[in-house]
Tab-separated table of C-alpha atoms in Angstrom:
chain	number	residue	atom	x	y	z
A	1	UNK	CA	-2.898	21.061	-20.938
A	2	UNK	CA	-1.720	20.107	-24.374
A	3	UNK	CA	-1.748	16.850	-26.116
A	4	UNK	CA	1.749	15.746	-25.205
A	5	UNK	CA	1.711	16.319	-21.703
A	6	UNK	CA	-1.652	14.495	-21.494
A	7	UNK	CA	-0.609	11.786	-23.132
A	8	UNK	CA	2.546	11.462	-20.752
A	9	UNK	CA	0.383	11.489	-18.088
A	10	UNK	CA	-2.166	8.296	-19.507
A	11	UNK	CA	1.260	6.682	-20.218
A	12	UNK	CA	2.561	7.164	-16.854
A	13	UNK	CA	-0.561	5.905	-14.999
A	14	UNK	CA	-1.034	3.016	-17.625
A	15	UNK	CA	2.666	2.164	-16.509
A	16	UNK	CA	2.201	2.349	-12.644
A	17	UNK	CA	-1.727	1.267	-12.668
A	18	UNK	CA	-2.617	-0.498	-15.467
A	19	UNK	CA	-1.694	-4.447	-14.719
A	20	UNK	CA	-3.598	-3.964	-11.526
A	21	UNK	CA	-6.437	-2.046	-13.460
A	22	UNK	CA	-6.165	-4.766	-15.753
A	23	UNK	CA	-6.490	-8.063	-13.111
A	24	UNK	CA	-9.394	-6.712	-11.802
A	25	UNK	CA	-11.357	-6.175	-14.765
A	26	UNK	CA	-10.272	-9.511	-15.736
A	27	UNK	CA	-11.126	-10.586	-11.728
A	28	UNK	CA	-14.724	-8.813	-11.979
A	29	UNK	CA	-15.299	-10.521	-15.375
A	30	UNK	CA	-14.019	-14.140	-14.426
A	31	UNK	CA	-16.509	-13.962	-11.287
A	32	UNK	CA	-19.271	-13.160	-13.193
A	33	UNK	CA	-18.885	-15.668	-15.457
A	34	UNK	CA	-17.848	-18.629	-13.839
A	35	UNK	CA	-19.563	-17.728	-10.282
A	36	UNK	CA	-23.448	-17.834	-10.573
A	37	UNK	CA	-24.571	-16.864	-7.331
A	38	UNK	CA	-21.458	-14.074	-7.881
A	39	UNK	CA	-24.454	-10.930	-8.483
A	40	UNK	CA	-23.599	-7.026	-8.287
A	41	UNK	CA	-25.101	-6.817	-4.980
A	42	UNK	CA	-22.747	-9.801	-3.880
A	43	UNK	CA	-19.750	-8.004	-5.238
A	44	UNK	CA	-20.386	-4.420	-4.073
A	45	UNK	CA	-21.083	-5.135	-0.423
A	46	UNK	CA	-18.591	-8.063	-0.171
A	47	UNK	CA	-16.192	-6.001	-1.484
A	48	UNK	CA	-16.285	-2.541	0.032
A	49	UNK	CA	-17.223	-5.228	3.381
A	50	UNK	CA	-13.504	-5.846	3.456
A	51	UNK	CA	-12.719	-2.179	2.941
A	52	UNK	CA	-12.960	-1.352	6.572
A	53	UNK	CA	-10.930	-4.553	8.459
A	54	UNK	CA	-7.856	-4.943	5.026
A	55	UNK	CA	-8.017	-1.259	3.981
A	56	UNK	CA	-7.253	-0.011	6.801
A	57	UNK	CA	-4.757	-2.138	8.267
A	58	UNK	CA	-2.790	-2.474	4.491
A	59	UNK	CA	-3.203	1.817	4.212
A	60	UNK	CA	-0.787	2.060	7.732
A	61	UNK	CA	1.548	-1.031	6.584
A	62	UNK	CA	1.480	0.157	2.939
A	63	UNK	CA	3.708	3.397	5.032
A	64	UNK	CA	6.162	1.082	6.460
A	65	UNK	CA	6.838	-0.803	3.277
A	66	UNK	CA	7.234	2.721	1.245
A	67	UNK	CA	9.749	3.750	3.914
A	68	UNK	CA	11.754	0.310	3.202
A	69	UNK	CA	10.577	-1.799	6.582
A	70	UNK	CA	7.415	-3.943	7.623
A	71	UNK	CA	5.577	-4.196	10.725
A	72	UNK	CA	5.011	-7.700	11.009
A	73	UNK	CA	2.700	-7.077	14.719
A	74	UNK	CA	-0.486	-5.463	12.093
A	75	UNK	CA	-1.790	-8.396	13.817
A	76	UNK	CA	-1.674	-8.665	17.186
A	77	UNK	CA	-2.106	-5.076	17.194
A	78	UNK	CA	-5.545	-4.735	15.550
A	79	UNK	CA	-6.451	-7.797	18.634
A	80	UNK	CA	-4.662	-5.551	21.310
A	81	UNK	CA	-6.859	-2.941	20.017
A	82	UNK	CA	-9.852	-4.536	19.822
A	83	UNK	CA	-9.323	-5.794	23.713
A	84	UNK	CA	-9.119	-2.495	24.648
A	85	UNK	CA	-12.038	-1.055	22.824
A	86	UNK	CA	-14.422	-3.751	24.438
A	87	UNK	CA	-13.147	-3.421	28.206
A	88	UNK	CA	-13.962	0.559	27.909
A	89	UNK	CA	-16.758	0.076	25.301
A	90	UNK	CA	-18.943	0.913	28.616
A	91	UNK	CA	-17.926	4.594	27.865
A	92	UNK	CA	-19.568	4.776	24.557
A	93	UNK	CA	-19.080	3.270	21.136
A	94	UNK	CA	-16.879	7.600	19.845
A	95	UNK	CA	-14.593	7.175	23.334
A	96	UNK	CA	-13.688	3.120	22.749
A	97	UNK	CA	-12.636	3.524	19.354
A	98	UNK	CA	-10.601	6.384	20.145
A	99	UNK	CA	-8.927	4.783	22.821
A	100	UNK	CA	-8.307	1.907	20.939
A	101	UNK	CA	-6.680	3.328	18.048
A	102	UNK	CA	-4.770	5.577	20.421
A	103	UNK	CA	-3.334	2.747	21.979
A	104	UNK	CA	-1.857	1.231	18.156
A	105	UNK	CA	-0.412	5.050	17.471
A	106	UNK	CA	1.655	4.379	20.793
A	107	UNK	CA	2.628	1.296	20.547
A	108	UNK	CA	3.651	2.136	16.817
A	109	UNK	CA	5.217	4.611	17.567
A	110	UNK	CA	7.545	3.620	20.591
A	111	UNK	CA	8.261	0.520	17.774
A	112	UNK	CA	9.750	2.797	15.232
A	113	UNK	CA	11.536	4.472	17.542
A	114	UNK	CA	13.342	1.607	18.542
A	115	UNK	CA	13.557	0.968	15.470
A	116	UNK	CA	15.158	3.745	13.892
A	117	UNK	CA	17.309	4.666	17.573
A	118	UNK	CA	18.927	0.988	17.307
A	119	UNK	CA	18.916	0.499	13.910
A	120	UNK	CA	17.104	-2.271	14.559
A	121	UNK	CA	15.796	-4.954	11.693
A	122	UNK	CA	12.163	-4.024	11.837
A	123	UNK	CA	11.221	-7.712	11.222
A	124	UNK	CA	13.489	-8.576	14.433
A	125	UNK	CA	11.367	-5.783	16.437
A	126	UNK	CA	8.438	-6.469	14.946
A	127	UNK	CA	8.103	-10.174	15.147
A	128	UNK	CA	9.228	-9.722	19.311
A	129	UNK	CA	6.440	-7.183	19.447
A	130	UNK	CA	3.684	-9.700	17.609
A	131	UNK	CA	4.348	-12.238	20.489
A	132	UNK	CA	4.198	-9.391	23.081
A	133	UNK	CA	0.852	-7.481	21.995
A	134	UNK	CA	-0.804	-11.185	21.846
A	135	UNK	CA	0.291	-12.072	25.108
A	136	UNK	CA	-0.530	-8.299	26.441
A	137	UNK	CA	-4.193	-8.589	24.733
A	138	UNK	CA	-4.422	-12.363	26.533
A	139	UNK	CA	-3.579	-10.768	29.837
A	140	UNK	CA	-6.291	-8.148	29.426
A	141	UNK	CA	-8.658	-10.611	28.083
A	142	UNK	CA	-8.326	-12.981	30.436
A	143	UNK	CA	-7.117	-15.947	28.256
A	144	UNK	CA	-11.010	-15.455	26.842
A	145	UNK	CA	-13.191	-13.951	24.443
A	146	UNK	CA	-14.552	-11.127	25.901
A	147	UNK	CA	-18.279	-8.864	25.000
A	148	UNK	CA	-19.603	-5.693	25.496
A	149	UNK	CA	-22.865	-5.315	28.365
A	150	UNK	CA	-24.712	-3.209	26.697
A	151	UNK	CA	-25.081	-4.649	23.009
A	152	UNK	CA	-26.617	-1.349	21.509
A	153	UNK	CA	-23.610	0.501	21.767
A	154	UNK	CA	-22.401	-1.155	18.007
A	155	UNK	CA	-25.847	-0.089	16.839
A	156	UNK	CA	-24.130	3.121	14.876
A	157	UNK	CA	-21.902	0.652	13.279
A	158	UNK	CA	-24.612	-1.525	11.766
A	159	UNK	CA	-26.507	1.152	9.633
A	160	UNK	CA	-26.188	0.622	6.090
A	161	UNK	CA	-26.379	3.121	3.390
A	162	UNK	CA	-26.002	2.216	-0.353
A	163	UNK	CA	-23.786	-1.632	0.446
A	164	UNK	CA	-21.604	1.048	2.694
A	165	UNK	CA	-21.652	0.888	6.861
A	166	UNK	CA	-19.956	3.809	8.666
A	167	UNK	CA	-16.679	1.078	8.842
A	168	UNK	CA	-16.713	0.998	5.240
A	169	UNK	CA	-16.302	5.168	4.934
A	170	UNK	CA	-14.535	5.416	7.370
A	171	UNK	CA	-11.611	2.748	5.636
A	172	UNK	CA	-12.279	4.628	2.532
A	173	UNK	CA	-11.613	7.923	4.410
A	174	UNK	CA	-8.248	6.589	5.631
A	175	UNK	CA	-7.173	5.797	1.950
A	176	UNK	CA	-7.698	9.143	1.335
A	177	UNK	CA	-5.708	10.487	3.966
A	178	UNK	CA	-3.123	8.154	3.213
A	179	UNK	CA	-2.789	9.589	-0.521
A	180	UNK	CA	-3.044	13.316	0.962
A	181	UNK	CA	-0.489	12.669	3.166
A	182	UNK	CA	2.084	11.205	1.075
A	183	UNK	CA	1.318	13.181	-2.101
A	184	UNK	CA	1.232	16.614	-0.331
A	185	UNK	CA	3.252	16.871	2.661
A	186	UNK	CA	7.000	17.250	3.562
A	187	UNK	CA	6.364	13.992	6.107
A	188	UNK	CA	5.157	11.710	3.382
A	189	UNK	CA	7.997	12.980	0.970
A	190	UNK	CA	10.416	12.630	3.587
A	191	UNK	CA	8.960	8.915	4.197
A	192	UNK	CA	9.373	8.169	0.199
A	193	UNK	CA	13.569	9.607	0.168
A	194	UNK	CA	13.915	7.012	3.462
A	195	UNK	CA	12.708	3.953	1.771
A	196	UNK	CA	14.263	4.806	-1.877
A	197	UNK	CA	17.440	5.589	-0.373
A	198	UNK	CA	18.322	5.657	3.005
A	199	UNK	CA	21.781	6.653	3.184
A	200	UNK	CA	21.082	9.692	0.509
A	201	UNK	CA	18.539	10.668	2.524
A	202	UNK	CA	20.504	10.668	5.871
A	203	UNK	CA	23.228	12.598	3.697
A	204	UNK	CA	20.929	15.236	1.893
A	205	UNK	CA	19.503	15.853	6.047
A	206	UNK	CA	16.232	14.444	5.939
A	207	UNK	CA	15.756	13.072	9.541
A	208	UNK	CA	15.271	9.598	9.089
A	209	UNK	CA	14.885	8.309	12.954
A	210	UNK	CA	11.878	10.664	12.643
A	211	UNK	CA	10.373	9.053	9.201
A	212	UNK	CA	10.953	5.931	11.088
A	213	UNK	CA	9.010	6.568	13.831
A	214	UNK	CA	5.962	8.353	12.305
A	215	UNK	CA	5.738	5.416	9.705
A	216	UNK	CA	5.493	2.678	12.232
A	217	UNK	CA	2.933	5.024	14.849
A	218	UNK	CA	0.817	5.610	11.172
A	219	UNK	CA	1.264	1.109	10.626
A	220	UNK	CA	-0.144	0.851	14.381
A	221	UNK	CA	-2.702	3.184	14.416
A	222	UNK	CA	-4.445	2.128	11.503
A	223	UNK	CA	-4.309	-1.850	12.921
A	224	UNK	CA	-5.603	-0.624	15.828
A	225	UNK	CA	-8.353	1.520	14.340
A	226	UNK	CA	-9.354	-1.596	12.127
A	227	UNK	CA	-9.005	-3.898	15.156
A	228	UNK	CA	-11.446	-1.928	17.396
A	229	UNK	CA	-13.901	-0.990	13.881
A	230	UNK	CA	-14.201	-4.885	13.881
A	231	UNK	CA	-14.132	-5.993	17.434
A	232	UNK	CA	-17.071	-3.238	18.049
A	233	UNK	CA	-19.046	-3.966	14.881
A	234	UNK	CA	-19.437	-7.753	16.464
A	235	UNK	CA	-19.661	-6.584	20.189
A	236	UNK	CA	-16.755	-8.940	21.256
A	237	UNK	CA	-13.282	-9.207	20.943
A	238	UNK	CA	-10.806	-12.249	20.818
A	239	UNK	CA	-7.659	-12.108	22.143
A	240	UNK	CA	-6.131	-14.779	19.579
A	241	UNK	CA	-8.277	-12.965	16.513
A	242	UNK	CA	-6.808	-11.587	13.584
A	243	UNK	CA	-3.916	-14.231	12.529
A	244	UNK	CA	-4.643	-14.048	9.470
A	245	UNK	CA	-4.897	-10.033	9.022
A	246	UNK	CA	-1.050	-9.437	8.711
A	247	UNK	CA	-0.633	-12.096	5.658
A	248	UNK	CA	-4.033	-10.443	3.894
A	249	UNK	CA	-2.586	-7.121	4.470
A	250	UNK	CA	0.606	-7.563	2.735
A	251	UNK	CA	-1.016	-9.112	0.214
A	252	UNK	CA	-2.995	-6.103	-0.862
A	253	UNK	CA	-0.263	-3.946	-1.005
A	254	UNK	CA	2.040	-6.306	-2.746
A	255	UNK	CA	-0.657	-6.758	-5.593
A	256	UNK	CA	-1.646	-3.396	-5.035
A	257	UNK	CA	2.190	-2.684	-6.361
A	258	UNK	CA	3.895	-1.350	-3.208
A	259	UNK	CA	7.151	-2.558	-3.098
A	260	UNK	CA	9.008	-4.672	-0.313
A	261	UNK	CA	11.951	-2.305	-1.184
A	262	UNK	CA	10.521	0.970	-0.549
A	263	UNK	CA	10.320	4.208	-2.108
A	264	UNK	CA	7.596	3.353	-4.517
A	265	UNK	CA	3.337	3.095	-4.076
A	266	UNK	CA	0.740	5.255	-3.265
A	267	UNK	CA	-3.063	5.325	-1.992
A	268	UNK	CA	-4.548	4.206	-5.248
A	269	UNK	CA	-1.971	1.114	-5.498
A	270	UNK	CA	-3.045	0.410	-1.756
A	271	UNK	CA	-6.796	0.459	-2.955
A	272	UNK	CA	-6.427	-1.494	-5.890
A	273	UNK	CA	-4.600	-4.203	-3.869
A	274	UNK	CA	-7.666	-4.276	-1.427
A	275	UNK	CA	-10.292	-4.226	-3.932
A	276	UNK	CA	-8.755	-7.394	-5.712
A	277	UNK	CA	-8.215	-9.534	-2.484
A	278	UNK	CA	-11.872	-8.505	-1.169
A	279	UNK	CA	-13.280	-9.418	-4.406
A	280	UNK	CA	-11.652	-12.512	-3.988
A	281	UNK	CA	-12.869	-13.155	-0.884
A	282	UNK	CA	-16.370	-12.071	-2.136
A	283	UNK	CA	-16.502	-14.572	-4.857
A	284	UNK	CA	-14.959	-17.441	-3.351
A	285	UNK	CA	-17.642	-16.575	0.214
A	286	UNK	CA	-20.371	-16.501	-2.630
A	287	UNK	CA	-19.432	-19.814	-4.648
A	288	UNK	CA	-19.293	-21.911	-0.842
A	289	UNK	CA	-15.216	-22.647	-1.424
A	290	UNK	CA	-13.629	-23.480	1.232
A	291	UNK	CA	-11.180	-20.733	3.084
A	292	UNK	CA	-7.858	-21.990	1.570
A	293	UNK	CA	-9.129	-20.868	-2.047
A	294	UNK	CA	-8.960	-17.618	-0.938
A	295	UNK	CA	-5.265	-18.387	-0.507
A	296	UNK	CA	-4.548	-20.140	-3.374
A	297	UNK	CA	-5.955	-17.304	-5.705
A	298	UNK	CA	-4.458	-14.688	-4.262
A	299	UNK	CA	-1.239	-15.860	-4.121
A	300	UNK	CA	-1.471	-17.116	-7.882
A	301	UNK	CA	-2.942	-13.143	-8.264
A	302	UNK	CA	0.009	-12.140	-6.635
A	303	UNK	CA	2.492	-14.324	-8.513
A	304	UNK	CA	0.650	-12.342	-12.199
A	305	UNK	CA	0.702	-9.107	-10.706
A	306	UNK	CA	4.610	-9.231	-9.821
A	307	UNK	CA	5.013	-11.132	-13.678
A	308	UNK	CA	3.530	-9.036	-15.273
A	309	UNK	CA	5.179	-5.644	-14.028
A	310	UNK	CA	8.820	-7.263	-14.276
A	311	UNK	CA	7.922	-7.660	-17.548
A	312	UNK	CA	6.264	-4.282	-18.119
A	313	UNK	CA	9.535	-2.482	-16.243
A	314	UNK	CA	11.854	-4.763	-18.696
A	315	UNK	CA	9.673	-3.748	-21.769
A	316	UNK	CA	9.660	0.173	-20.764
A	317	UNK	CA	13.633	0.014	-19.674
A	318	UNK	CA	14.846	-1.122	-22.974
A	319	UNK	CA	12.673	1.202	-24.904
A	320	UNK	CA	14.411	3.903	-22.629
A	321	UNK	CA	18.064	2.393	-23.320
A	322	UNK	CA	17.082	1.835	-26.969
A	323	UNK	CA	15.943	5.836	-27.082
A	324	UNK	CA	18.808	6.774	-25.365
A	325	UNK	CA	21.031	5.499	-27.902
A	326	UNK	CA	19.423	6.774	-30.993
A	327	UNK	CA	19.389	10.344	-29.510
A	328	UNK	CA	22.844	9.847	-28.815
A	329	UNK	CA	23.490	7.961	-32.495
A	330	UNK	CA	21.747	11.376	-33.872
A	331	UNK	CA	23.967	13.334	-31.961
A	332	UNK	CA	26.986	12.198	-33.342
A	333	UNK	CA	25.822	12.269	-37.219
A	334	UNK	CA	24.809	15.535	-36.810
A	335	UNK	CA	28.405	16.528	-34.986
A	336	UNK	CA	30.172	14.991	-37.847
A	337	UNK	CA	28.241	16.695	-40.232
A	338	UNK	CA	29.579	20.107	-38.374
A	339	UNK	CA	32.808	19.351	-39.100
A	340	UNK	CA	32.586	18.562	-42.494
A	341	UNK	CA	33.992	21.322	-44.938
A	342	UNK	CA	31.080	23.304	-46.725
A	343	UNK	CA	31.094	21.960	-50.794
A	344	UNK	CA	31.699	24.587	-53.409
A	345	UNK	CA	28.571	26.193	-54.932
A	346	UNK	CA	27.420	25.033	-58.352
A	347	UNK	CA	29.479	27.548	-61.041
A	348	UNK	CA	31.201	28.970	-58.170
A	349	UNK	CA	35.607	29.658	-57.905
A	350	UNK	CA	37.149	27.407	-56.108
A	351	UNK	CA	38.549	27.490	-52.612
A	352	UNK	CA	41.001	30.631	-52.366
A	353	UNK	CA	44.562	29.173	-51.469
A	354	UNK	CA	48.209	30.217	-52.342
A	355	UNK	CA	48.725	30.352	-55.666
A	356	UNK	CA	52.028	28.505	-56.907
A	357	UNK	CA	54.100	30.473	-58.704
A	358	UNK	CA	56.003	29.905	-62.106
């Protein structure tokens, strides 16, 4: 690799990374100093903490948005989920989860489906589908909170190794999927053409209703899986839990830098998101503010991140426009030149021509 192409590459991921790598060095440094009881062990567990229940749950909706929709039921999924997982945590802590999540990939997908079979707005969908998971998981639940018989079935869940649990790898684990799957696969390439442009992509043959579909089953499987994580970590599961997962969800991602319009974000945007709003979290839990700070920095977070990179894409487009015209300014000095006639040589005849006679 030469010294050009590496420095293309720094100056590409200093254009699609670096105001989020920026705000949270600036986050981590701000927390520090203003937060005393803010301390690394604090930070690290706090932070990778929310790994597991956010990660997760932004990784699958971080698909949707890339394809150009948004499941809006991340929600009541991960508490449909969760339901589930309890009422068959008697068959063991491997079997519940799996169920669980199985039940989100269903649901998700039979949502993108009709979705993409309709052509469907997947808020309208998605909103009808919110109300109907909550009600489903009430139904199941009883209208109660619900627990598991025999409490040591979480026990797995509770070791700690290093400020990591098992929930914690295993959200870090589905970030890491995510970025395999839509860096290296015809499915997560496919997904990318759908959300940048739809009707191009439906043109050009890539099978969109199938995109769709897989998106949304990915959105609901990874609620699910984060909904039954949780619900099994604490041994109980509320049927009107999670309300707030949705709104922290897109919130990651959209300070993460996926956008609403699809067709651009990856895995490390999605983790950089979730590492910001869980360090949030972590340093308002540790200075005792009450919950709505957590919503008043990140949306004032969110607010700099989406500043700062119109700015950054204005600064970076001119400079384009700006190069584009002095190639093109070059290009027609150095065509006139061409056509210029050659001068005569120092001492030399000139020009041969007709000679007039007399």
């Amino acid at each position: 690799m030469n010294e050009s192409t590496l420095g293309r590459g720094v100056g590409r991921a200093t254009r699609v990374y670096g105001v989020q790598a920026g705000v949270l060095l600036a986050l981590i440094v701000t927390l520090f100093v203003v937060v005393s009881e803010f301390t690394v062990g604090a930070a690290v567990f706090g932070t990778l903490d929310g790994v597991a229940l956010i990660g997760i749950t932004a990784a699958g909706l971080a698909v949707t948005m890339i394809a150009g929709e948004l499941d809006m039921s991340v929600g009541s999924m991960a508490a449909l989920a969760g339901v589930i997982a309890i009422r068959v945590g008697e068959l063991g802590l491997v079997p519940a989860l799996l169920i669980g999540t199985g039940s989100g990939i269903v649901l998700g997908l039979a949502q993108g489906l009709l979705i993409a079979r309709l052509q469907i707005s997947s808020l309208v969908v998605t909103v009808g589908t919110w109300i109907g998971f909550s009600g489903f998981a009430l139904v199941l639940a009883d209208d109660r909170p619900i627990g598991l018989d025999e409490l040591t079935t979480t026990d797995p869940l509770l070791v700690e190794w290093l400020s990591m649990t098992p929930a914690t790898l295993i959200g870090i684990g589905v970030i890491v999927l995510l970025g395999l799957f839509l860096g290296l696969t015809r499915w997560g390439r496919e997904i990318y053409a759908v959300g940048g442009a739809r009707r191009e992509a439906r043109a050009a043959g890539v099978p969109v209703n199938a995109s769709l579909t897989t998106a949304f089953g990915i959105s609901g499987g990874c609620a699910a899986l984060a909904g039954s994580i949780a619900c099994m970590q604490g041994a109980s599961a509320d049927p009107r839990g999670f309300t707030s997962l949705m709104l922290s969800a897109v919130s990651a991602c959209l300070i993460g830098g996926i956008s609403l319009y699809g067709g651009r974000g990856n895995a490390v945007n999605v983790l950089l998101g979730v590492l910001i709003l869980c360090l949030v979290i972590a340093g308002a839990t540790a200075a005792g503010a009450p919950t709505y700070v957590t919503g008043l920095v990140a949306g004032a977070l969110l607010m700099l991140v989406v500043t700062l990179e119109f700015v950054l894409d204005r600064t970076v487009a001119a400079r384009r426009i700006n190069a584009a015209r002095s190639r093109h300014a070059a290009a027609l000095l150095a065509g006139a030149g061409g056509r210029e006639s050659p001068a005569p040589a120092a001492g030399g005849a000139p020009p041969s021509g007709p000679r007039k006679e007399g």
